[in-house]
Amino acid sequence: MSDAEPVTAGAAENPTDVYAQFEQYDFDADIAFQNGLASIVVGAQEQGKSEDEVADIVGRAKAFYFSRTTGQALDWDAYRTHKASRPAEARQLSFNEIVELVKSGQTHLVPNNKTVPEGLNNGPSTTSSATARAKPWEAAVSG
């Protein structure tokens, strides 16, 4: 069996919660899963399946194994639809990529880029109302 702790069927009623648990499940560390997966992959490769077909078979095997070990139903096709509908996570640009974007004038593609105004604050200046702190040598003399 698996080293993972089984989860009760009612623990996550929301499919999104089940999908999150599925994504966090450590299939690589699960020896029982890895042993079964090896024979599935070899069989698919011997049948001349493409890489995409093998990846789909592996995904279906993961979904089946996850459902069986946790007790939570996970439909592979529904999961793939859910995953495809999520917006892609923003990739963090390297410093060199940001430099190239700035050099080429494509600053609108730099994430979190804000326009800084050219001028200074046009509002009226204020005068300080706080008293000046005593300097260390002044505090020693007066104290």
CSV table of N, CA and C in Angstrom, one decimal:
chain,number,residue,atom,x,y,z
A,1,MET,N,0.8,-1.2,0.0
A,1,MET,CA,0.0,0.0,0.0
A,1,MET,C,0.9,1.2,0.0
A,2,SER,N,0.2,2.4,0.1
A,2,SER,CA,0.9,3.7,0.0
A,2,SER,C,1.3,4.1,1.4
A,3,ASP,N,2.4,5.0,1.4
A,3,ASP,CA,2.8,5.6,2.7
A,3,ASP,C,1.9,6.8,3.0
A,4,ALA,N,1.1,7.2,2.0
A,4,ALA,CA,0.2,8.4,2.2
A,4,ALA,C,-1.0,8.0,3.1
A,5,GLU,N,-1.4,8.9,3.9
A,5,GLU,CA,-2.6,8.7,4.8
A,5,GLU,C,-3.8,8.8,4.0
A,6,PRO,N,-4.7,7.8,4.0
A,6,PRO,CA,-6.0,7.9,3.3
A,6,PRO,C,-6.9,9.0,3.8
A,7,VAL,N,-7.6,9.7,2.9
A,7,VAL,CA,-8.5,10.7,3.3
A,7,VAL,C,-9.9,10.2,3.2
A,8,THR,N,-10.8,10.6,4.1
A,8,THR,CA,-12.1,10.1,4.0
A,8,THR,C,-12.8,10.7,2.8
A,9,ALA,N,-13.9,10.0,2.3
A,9,ALA,CA,-14.5,10.5,1.1
A,9,ALA,C,-15.2,11.8,1.2
A,10,GLY,N,-15.7,12.2,2.4
A,10,GLY,CA,-16.3,13.5,2.5
A,10,GLY,C,-15.4,14.6,2.9
A,11,ALA,N,-14.1,14.4,3.0
A,11,ALA,CA,-13.2,15.4,3.5
A,11,ALA,C,-13.1,16.6,2.5
A,12,ALA,N,-13.2,16.4,1.2
A,12,ALA,CA,-13.2,17.5,0.3
A,12,ALA,C,-14.3,17.3,-0.7
A,13,GLU,N,-15.4,18.0,-0.5
A,13,GLU,CA,-16.6,17.9,-1.4
A,13,GLU,C,-16.4,18.8,-2.6
A,14,ASN,N,-15.6,19.8,-2.5
A,14,ASN,CA,-15.4,20.7,-3.7
A,14,ASN,C,-14.4,20.1,-4.6
A,15,PRO,N,-14.8,19.9,-5.9
A,15,PRO,CA,-13.8,19.3,-6.8
A,15,PRO,C,-12.5,20.1,-6.9
A,16,THR,N,-12.5,21.4,-6.7
A,16,THR,CA,-11.2,22.1,-6.7
A,16,THR,C,-10.3,21.7,-5.6
A,17,ASP,N,-10.9,21.4,-4.4
A,17,ASP,CA,-10.1,20.9,-3.3
A,17,ASP,C,-9.5,19.6,-3.6
A,18,VAL,N,-10.3,18.7,-4.3
A,18,VAL,CA,-9.8,17.4,-4.6
A,18,VAL,C,-8.6,17.6,-5.7
A,19,TYR,N,-8.8,18.5,-6.6
A,19,TYR,CA,-7.8,18.7,-7.6
A,19,TYR,C,-6.5,19.2,-6.9
A,20,ALA,N,-6.6,20.1,-6.0
A,20,ALA,CA,-5.5,20.6,-5.3
A,20,ALA,C,-4.7,19.5,-4.5
A,21,GLN,N,-5.5,18.6,-3.9
A,21,GLN,CA,-4.9,17.5,-3.2
A,21,GLN,C,-4.2,16.6,-4.2
A,22,PHE,N,-4.8,16.4,-5.3
A,22,PHE,CA,-4.2,15.5,-6.3
A,22,PHE,C,-2.9,16.1,-6.8
A,23,GLU,N,-2.8,17.4,-7.0
A,23,GLU,CA,-1.6,18.1,-7.5
A,23,GLU,C,-0.5,18.0,-6.4
A,24,GLN,N,-0.9,18.0,-5.1
A,24,GLN,CA,0.1,17.9,-4.1
A,24,GLN,C,0.5,16.5,-3.7
A,25,TYR,N,-0.2,15.5,-4.2
A,25,TYR,CA,0.1,14.1,-3.9
A,25,TYR,C,1.5,13.8,-4.4
A,26,ASP,N,2.4,13.2,-3.6
A,26,ASP,CA,3.7,12.9,-4.0
A,26,ASP,C,3.8,11.5,-4.7
A,27,PHE,N,3.5,11.4,-5.9
A,27,PHE,CA,3.5,10.1,-6.6
A,27,PHE,C,4.9,9.5,-6.8
A,28,ASP,N,5.9,10.4,-6.9
A,28,ASP,CA,7.3,10.0,-7.0
A,28,ASP,C,7.8,9.2,-5.8
A,29,ALA,N,7.3,9.6,-4.6
A,29,ALA,CA,7.7,8.9,-3.4
A,29,ALA,C,6.9,7.7,-3.1
A,30,ASP,N,5.8,7.5,-3.8
A,30,ASP,CA,4.9,6.3,-3.5
A,30,ASP,C,5.5,5.1,-4.3
A,31,ILE,N,6.1,4.2,-3.5
A,31,ILE,CA,6.8,3.1,-4.2
A,31,ILE,C,5.8,2.1,-4.8
A,32,ALA,N,4.6,1.9,-4.2
A,32,ALA,CA,3.6,1.0,-4.8
A,32,ALA,C,3.1,1.6,-6.1
A,33,PHE,N,2.9,2.9,-6.2
A,33,PHE,CA,2.5,3.5,-7.5
A,33,PHE,C,3.6,3.4,-8.5
A,34,GLN,N,4.8,3.7,-8.1
A,34,GLN,CA,5.9,3.6,-9.1
A,34,GLN,C,6.1,2.2,-9.6
A,35,ASN,N,6.0,1.2,-8.8
A,35,ASN,CA,6.1,-0.2,-9.3
A,35,ASN,C,5.0,-0.5,-10.3
A,36,GLY,N,3.8,-0.1,-10.1
A,36,GLY,CA,2.7,-0.4,-11.0
A,36,GLY,C,2.9,0.5,-12.3
A,37,LEU,N,3.3,1.7,-12.1
A,37,LEU,CA,3.4,2.6,-13.2
A,37,LEU,C,4.5,2.1,-14.2
A,38,ALA,N,5.6,1.6,-13.7
A,38,ALA,CA,6.6,1.1,-14.6
A,38,ALA,C,6.1,0.1,-15.6
A,39,SER,N,5.3,-0.8,-15.2
A,39,SER,CA,4.8,-1.8,-16.1
A,39,SER,C,3.8,-1.2,-17.1
A,40,ILE,N,3.0,-0.2,-16.6
A,40,ILE,CA,2.0,0.4,-17.5
A,40,ILE,C,2.8,1.2,-18.6
A,41,VAL,N,3.8,1.9,-18.3
A,41,VAL,CA,4.6,2.7,-19.2
A,41,VAL,C,5.3,1.8,-20.3
A,42,VAL,N,5.9,0.7,-19.8
A,42,VAL,CA,6.6,-0.2,-20.7
A,42,VAL,C,5.6,-0.8,-21.7
A,43,GLY,N,4.4,-1.2,-21.2
A,43,GLY,CA,3.4,-1.7,-22.0
A,43,GLY,C,2.9,-0.7,-23.1
A,44,ALA,N,2.7,0.5,-22.7
A,44,ALA,CA,2.3,1.5,-23.7
A,44,ALA,C,3.4,1.8,-24.7
A,45,GLN,N,4.6,1.8,-24.3
A,45,GLN,CA,5.7,2.1,-25.2
A,45,GLN,C,5.9,0.9,-26.2
A,46,GLU,N,5.6,-0.3,-25.7
A,46,GLU,CA,5.7,-1.5,-26.6
A,46,GLU,C,4.6,-1.5,-27.6
A,47,GLN,N,3.5,-0.9,-27.3
A,47,GLN,CA,2.4,-0.8,-28.3
A,47,GLN,C,2.6,0.4,-29.3
A,48,GLY,N,3.7,1.1,-29.1
A,48,GLY,CA,4.0,2.2,-30.0
A,48,GLY,C,3.2,3.5,-29.8
A,49,LYS,N,2.8,3.7,-28.6
A,49,LYS,CA,2.1,4.9,-28.2
A,49,LYS,C,3.0,6.1,-28.3
A,50,SER,N,2.4,7.3,-28.7
A,50,SER,CA,3.2,8.5,-28.7
A,50,SER,C,3.4,9.0,-27.3
A,51,GLU,N,4.3,10.0,-27.2
A,51,GLU,CA,4.6,10.6,-25.9
A,51,GLU,C,3.4,11.2,-25.2
A,52,ASP,N,2.5,11.9,-26.0
A,52,ASP,CA,1.3,12.4,-25.5
A,52,ASP,C,0.3,11.4,-25.0
A,53,GLU,N,0.2,10.3,-25.8
A,53,GLU,CA,-0.6,9.2,-25.3
A,53,GLU,C,-0.1,8.5,-24.0
A,54,VAL,N,1.2,8.4,-23.9
A,54,VAL,CA,1.8,7.8,-22.7
A,54,VAL,C,1.6,8.8,-21.5
A,55,ALA,N,1.7,10.1,-21.8
A,55,ALA,CA,1.4,11.0,-20.7
A,55,ALA,C,0.0,11.0,-20.3
A,56,ASP,N,-0.9,10.8,-21.2
A,56,ASP,CA,-2.3,10.7,-20.8
A,56,ASP,C,-2.6,9.4,-20.0
A,57,ILE,N,-2.0,8.3,-20.4
A,57,ILE,CA,-2.1,7.1,-19.7
A,57,ILE,C,-1.6,7.2,-18.3
A,58,VAL,N,-0.4,7.9,-18.1
A,58,VAL,CA,0.2,8.1,-16.8
A,58,VAL,C,-0.8,8.9,-16.0
A,59,GLY,N,-1.3,10.0,-16.6
A,59,GLY,CA,-2.3,10.8,-15.8
A,59,GLY,C,-3.5,10.1,-15.4
A,60,ARG,N,-4.0,9.2,-16.2
A,60,ARG,CA,-5.2,8.4,-15.9
A,60,ARG,C,-4.8,7.4,-14.8
A,61,ALA,N,-3.6,6.9,-14.8
A,61,ALA,CA,-3.2,5.9,-13.8
A,61,ALA,C,-3.0,6.7,-12.4
A,62,LYS,N,-2.5,7.9,-12.5
A,62,LYS,CA,-2.4,8.7,-11.3
A,62,LYS,C,-3.8,9.0,-10.7
A,63,ALA,N,-4.7,9.4,-11.6
A,63,ALA,CA,-6.1,9.7,-11.1
A,63,ALA,C,-6.7,8.5,-10.5
A,64,PHE,N,-6.6,7.3,-11.1
A,64,PHE,CA,-7.1,6.1,-10.6
A,64,PHE,C,-6.5,5.7,-9.2
A,65,TYR,N,-5.2,5.8,-9.2
A,65,TYR,CA,-4.5,5.4,-7.9
A,65,TYR,C,-4.9,6.4,-6.8
A,66,PHE,N,-4.9,7.7,-7.1
A,66,PHE,CA,-5.3,8.7,-6.1
A,66,PHE,C,-6.7,8.5,-5.6
A,67,SER,N,-7.6,8.2,-6.5
A,67,SER,CA,-9.0,7.9,-6.1
A,67,SER,C,-9.1,6.7,-5.2
A,68,ARG,N,-8.3,5.7,-5.6
A,68,ARG,CA,-8.3,4.4,-4.8
A,68,ARG,C,-7.7,4.6,-3.4
A,69,THR,N,-6.6,5.3,-3.3
A,69,THR,CA,-5.9,5.4,-2.0
A,69,THR,C,-6.5,6.4,-1.1
A,70,THR,N,-7.1,7.5,-1.6
A,70,THR,CA,-7.7,8.5,-0.8
A,70,THR,C,-9.2,8.4,-0.6
A,71,GLY,N,-9.8,7.6,-1.4
A,71,GLY,CA,-11.3,7.4,-1.3
A,71,GLY,C,-12.1,8.6,-1.9
A,72,GLN,N,-11.4,9.5,-2.6
A,72,GLN,CA,-12.1,10.6,-3.3
A,72,GLN,C,-12.1,10.4,-4.8
A,73,ALA,N,-13.3,10.5,-5.4
A,73,ALA,CA,-13.4,10.3,-6.8
A,73,ALA,C,-12.8,11.5,-7.5
A,74,LEU,N,-12.0,11.1,-8.5
A,74,LEU,CA,-11.3,12.1,-9.4
A,74,LEU,C,-11.4,11.7,-10.8
A,75,ASP,N,-12.2,12.4,-11.6
A,75,ASP,CA,-12.4,12.2,-13.0
A,75,ASP,C,-11.3,12.8,-13.8
A,76,TRP,N,-10.4,12.0,-14.5
A,76,TRP,CA,-9.3,12.6,-15.2
A,76,TRP,C,-9.7,13.6,-16.2
A,77,ASP,N,-10.7,13.3,-17.0
A,77,ASP,CA,-11.1,14.2,-18.1
A,77,ASP,C,-11.6,15.6,-17.5
A,78,ALA,N,-12.3,15.5,-16.4
A,78,ALA,CA,-12.8,16.7,-15.7
A,78,ALA,C,-11.6,17.5,-15.1
A,79,TYR,N,-10.6,16.8,-14.6
A,79,TYR,CA,-9.4,17.5,-14.1
A,79,TYR,C,-8.7,18.2,-15.2
A,80,ARG,N,-8.5,17.5,-16.3
A,80,ARG,CA,-7.8,18.1,-17.5
A,80,ARG,C,-8.5,19.4,-18.0
A,81,THR,N,-9.9,19.3,-18.0
A,81,THR,CA,-10.7,20.5,-18.4
A,81,THR,C,-10.5,21.6,-17.4
A,82,HIS,N,-10.5,21.3,-16.1
A,82,HIS,CA,-10.3,22.3,-15.1
A,82,HIS,C,-8.9,22.9,-15.2
A,83,LYS,N,-7.9,22.1,-15.4
A,83,LYS,CA,-6.5,22.6,-15.5
A,83,LYS,C,-6.3,23.5,-16.7
A,84,ALA,N,-7.0,23.1,-17.8
A,84,ALA,CA,-6.8,23.9,-19.0
A,84,ALA,C,-7.6,25.2,-18.9
A,85,SER,N,-8.6,25.3,-18.1
A,85,SER,CA,-9.4,26.5,-17.9
A,85,SER,C,-8.7,27.5,-17.0
A,86,ARG,N,-7.8,27.1,-16.2
A,86,ARG,CA,-7.1,28.0,-15.2
A,86,ARG,C,-6.1,28.9,-16.0
A,87,PRO,N,-6.0,30.1,-15.6
A,87,PRO,CA,-5.0,31.0,-16.2
A,87,PRO,C,-3.6,30.5,-15.9
A,88,ALA,N,-2.7,30.6,-16.9
A,88,ALA,CA,-1.4,30.1,-16.7
A,88,ALA,C,-0.7,31.0,-15.6
A,89,GLU,N,0.1,30.4,-14.8
A,89,GLU,CA,0.8,31.1,-13.8
A,89,GLU,C,1.9,32.0,-14.5
A,90,ALA,N,2.0,33.2,-14.0
A,90,ALA,CA,3.0,34.1,-14.6
A,90,ALA,C,4.4,33.6,-14.3
A,91,ARG,N,5.2,33.6,-15.4
A,91,ARG,CA,6.6,33.1,-15.2
A,91,ARG,C,7.4,34.3,-14.8
A,92,GLN,N,8.3,34.1,-13.8
A,92,GLN,CA,9.1,35.2,-13.3
A,92,GLN,C,10.3,35.4,-14.3
A,93,LEU,N,10.4,36.7,-14.8
A,93,LEU,CA,11.4,37.0,-15.7
A,93,LEU,C,12.8,37.1,-15.0
A,94,SER,N,13.8,36.7,-15.8
A,94,SER,CA,15.2,36.9,-15.2
A,94,SER,C,15.6,38.3,-15.4
A,95,PHE,N,16.7,38.7,-14.8
A,95,PHE,CA,17.2,40.1,-14.9
A,95,PHE,C,17.5,40.4,-16.3
A,96,ASN,N,18.2,39.5,-17.0
A,96,ASN,CA,18.6,39.7,-18.4
A,96,ASN,C,17.4,39.9,-19.3
A,97,GLU,N,16.3,39.1,-19.1
A,97,GLU,CA,15.1,39.3,-19.9
A,97,GLU,C,14.4,40.7,-19.6
A,98,ILE,N,14.5,41.1,-18.4
A,98,ILE,CA,13.9,42.5,-18.1
A,98,ILE,C,14.8,43.5,-18.8
A,99,VAL,N,16.1,43.4,-18.7
A,99,VAL,CA,17.0,44.4,-19.4
A,99,VAL,C,16.7,44.4,-20.9
A,100,GLU,N,16.5,43.3,-21.5
A,100,GLU,CA,16.2,43.2,-23.0
A,100,GLU,C,14.9,43.9,-23.3
A,101,LEU,N,13.9,43.7,-22.4
A,101,LEU,CA,12.6,44.3,-22.7
A,101,LEU,C,12.7,45.8,-22.6
A,102,VAL,N,13.5,46.3,-21.6
A,102,VAL,CA,13.6,47.7,-21.4
A,102,VAL,C,14.4,48.3,-22.6
A,103,LYS,N,15.5,47.6,-23.0
A,103,LYS,CA,16.3,48.1,-24.1
A,103,LYS,C,15.5,48.2,-25.4
A,104,SER,N,14.6,47.2,-25.6
A,104,SER,CA,13.8,47.2,-26.8
A,104,SER,C,12.6,48.1,-26.8
A,105,GLY,N,12.4,48.7,-25.6
A,105,GLY,CA,11.2,49.6,-25.5
A,105,GLY,C,9.9,48.9,-25.2
A,106,GLN,N,10.0,47.7,-24.8
A,106,GLN,CA,8.7,46.9,-24.5
A,106,GLN,C,8.5,46.9,-23.0
A,107,THR,N,8.5,48.1,-22.3
A,107,THR,CA,8.4,48.1,-20.9
A,107,THR,C,7.0,47.7,-20.4
A,108,HIS,N,6.0,47.7,-21.3
A,108,HIS,CA,4.6,47.3,-21.0
A,108,HIS,C,4.6,45.8,-20.7
A,109,LEU,N,5.6,45.0,-21.1
A,109,LEU,CA,5.7,43.6,-20.9
A,109,LEU,C,6.4,43.2,-19.6
A,110,VAL,N,7.0,44.2,-18.9
A,110,VAL,CA,7.7,44.0,-17.6
A,110,VAL,C,6.6,43.9,-16.5
A,111,PRO,N,6.5,42.8,-15.8
A,111,PRO,CA,5.5,42.7,-14.7
A,111,PRO,C,5.7,43.7,-13.6
A,112,ASN,N,4.6,44.2,-13.1
A,112,ASN,CA,4.6,45.1,-12.0
A,112,ASN,C,5.3,46.4,-12.3
A,113,ASN,N,5.3,46.8,-13.6
A,113,ASN,CA,6.0,48.0,-14.0
A,113,ASN,C,5.0,49.2,-13.8
A,114,LYS,N,5.4,50.2,-13.1
A,114,LYS,CA,4.5,51.3,-12.8
A,114,LYS,C,5.1,52.6,-13.5
A,115,THR,N,4.3,53.5,-13.9
A,115,THR,CA,4.7,54.7,-14.5
A,115,THR,C,5.0,55.7,-13.4
A,116,VAL,N,6.2,56.2,-13.4
A,116,VAL,CA,6.6,57.2,-12.4
A,116,VAL,C,6.5,58.6,-13.0
A,117,PRO,N,5.8,59.5,-12.3
A,117,PRO,CA,5.6,60.8,-12.8
A,117,PRO,C,6.9,61.6,-13.0
A,118,GLU,N,7.0,62.4,-14.0
A,118,GLU,CA,8.2,63.1,-14.3
A,118,GLU,C,8.5,64.2,-13.3
A,119,GLY,N,7.5,65.0,-12.8
A,119,GLY,CA,7.7,66.1,-12.0
A,119,GLY,C,7.7,65.8,-10.5
A,120,LEU,N,8.0,66.8,-9.7
A,120,LEU,CA,7.9,66.7,-8.2
A,120,LEU,C,6.5,67.0,-7.8
A,121,ASN,N,6.3,66.8,-6.5
A,121,ASN,CA,5.0,67.1,-5.9
A,121,ASN,C,4.7,68.6,-6.1
A,122,ASN,N,3.6,68.9,-6.7
A,122,ASN,CA,3.2,70.3,-6.9
A,122,ASN,C,2.5,71.0,-5.7
A,123,GLY,N,2.2,70.2,-4.7
A,123,GLY,CA,1.5,70.7,-3.5
A,123,GLY,C,2.4,71.6,-2.7
A,124,PRO,N,1.8,72.4,-1.8
A,124,PRO,CA,2.5,73.4,-1.0
A,124,PRO,C,3.4,72.6,0.0
A,125,SER,N,4.5,73.1,0.3
A,125,SER,CA,5.4,72.4,1.3
A,125,SER,C,4.9,72.7,2.7
A,126,THR,N,5.2,71.9,3.6
A,126,THR,CA,4.8,72.0,5.0
A,126,THR,C,6.1,72.3,5.9
A,127,THR,N,5.8,72.9,7.0
A,127,THR,CA,6.9,73.2,7.9
A,127,THR,C,6.9,72.1,9.0
A,128,SER,N,8.0,71.8,9.5
A,128,SER,CA,8.2,70.8,10.6
A,128,SER,C,7.6,71.3,11.9
A,129,SER,N,6.8,70.4,12.5
A,129,SER,CA,6.2,70.8,13.8
A,129,SER,C,6.9,70.1,15.0
A,130,ALA,N,7.8,69.1,14.7
A,130,ALA,CA,8.4,68.4,15.7
A,130,ALA,C,9.7,69.1,16.1
A,131,THR,N,10.1,68.9,17.4
A,131,THR,CA,11.3,69.5,17.9
A,131,THR,C,12.5,68.6,17.4
A,132,ALA,N,13.6,69.2,17.2
A,132,ALA,CA,14.8,68.5,16.8
A,132,ALA,C,15.3,67.6,17.9
A,133,ARG,N,15.7,66.4,17.6
A,133,ARG,CA,16.3,65.5,18.6
A,133,ARG,C,17.6,66.0,19.0
A,134,ALA,N,17.9,65.8,20.3
A,134,ALA,CA,19.3,66.2,20.8
A,134,ALA,C,20.3,65.2,20.3
A,135,LYS,N,21.4,65.8,19.9
A,135,LYS,CA,22.5,64.9,19.4
A,135,LYS,C,23.2,64.3,20.6
A,136,PRO,N,23.9,63.2,20.4
A,136,PRO,CA,24.4,62.4,21.5
A,136,PRO,C,25.3,63.3,22.4
A,137,TRP,N,26.2,64.2,21.8
A,137,TRP,CA,27.0,65.0,22.6
A,137,TRP,C,26.3,66.1,23.4
A,138,GLU,N,25.1,66.5,22.8
A,138,GLU,CA,24.3,67.5,23.4
A,138,GLU,C,23.5,66.9,24.6
A,139,ALA,N,23.1,65.6,24.4
A,139,ALA,CA,22.4,64.9,25.5
A,139,ALA,C,23.3,64.7,26.7
A,140,ALA,N,24.6,64.4,26.4
A,140,ALA,CA,25.5,64.1,27.5
A,140,ALA,C,25.8,65.3,28.3
A,141,VAL,N,25.9,66.5,27.7
A,141,VAL,CA,26.2,67.8,28.3
A,141,VAL,C,25.0,68.3,29.2
A,142,SER,N,23.8,68.1,28.6
A,142,SER,CA,22.6,68.7,29.3
A,142,SER,C,22.1,67.7,30.3
A,143,GLY,N,22.4,66.4,30.3
A,143,GLY,CA,21.9,65.5,31.2
A,143,GLY,C,22.6,65.2,32.3
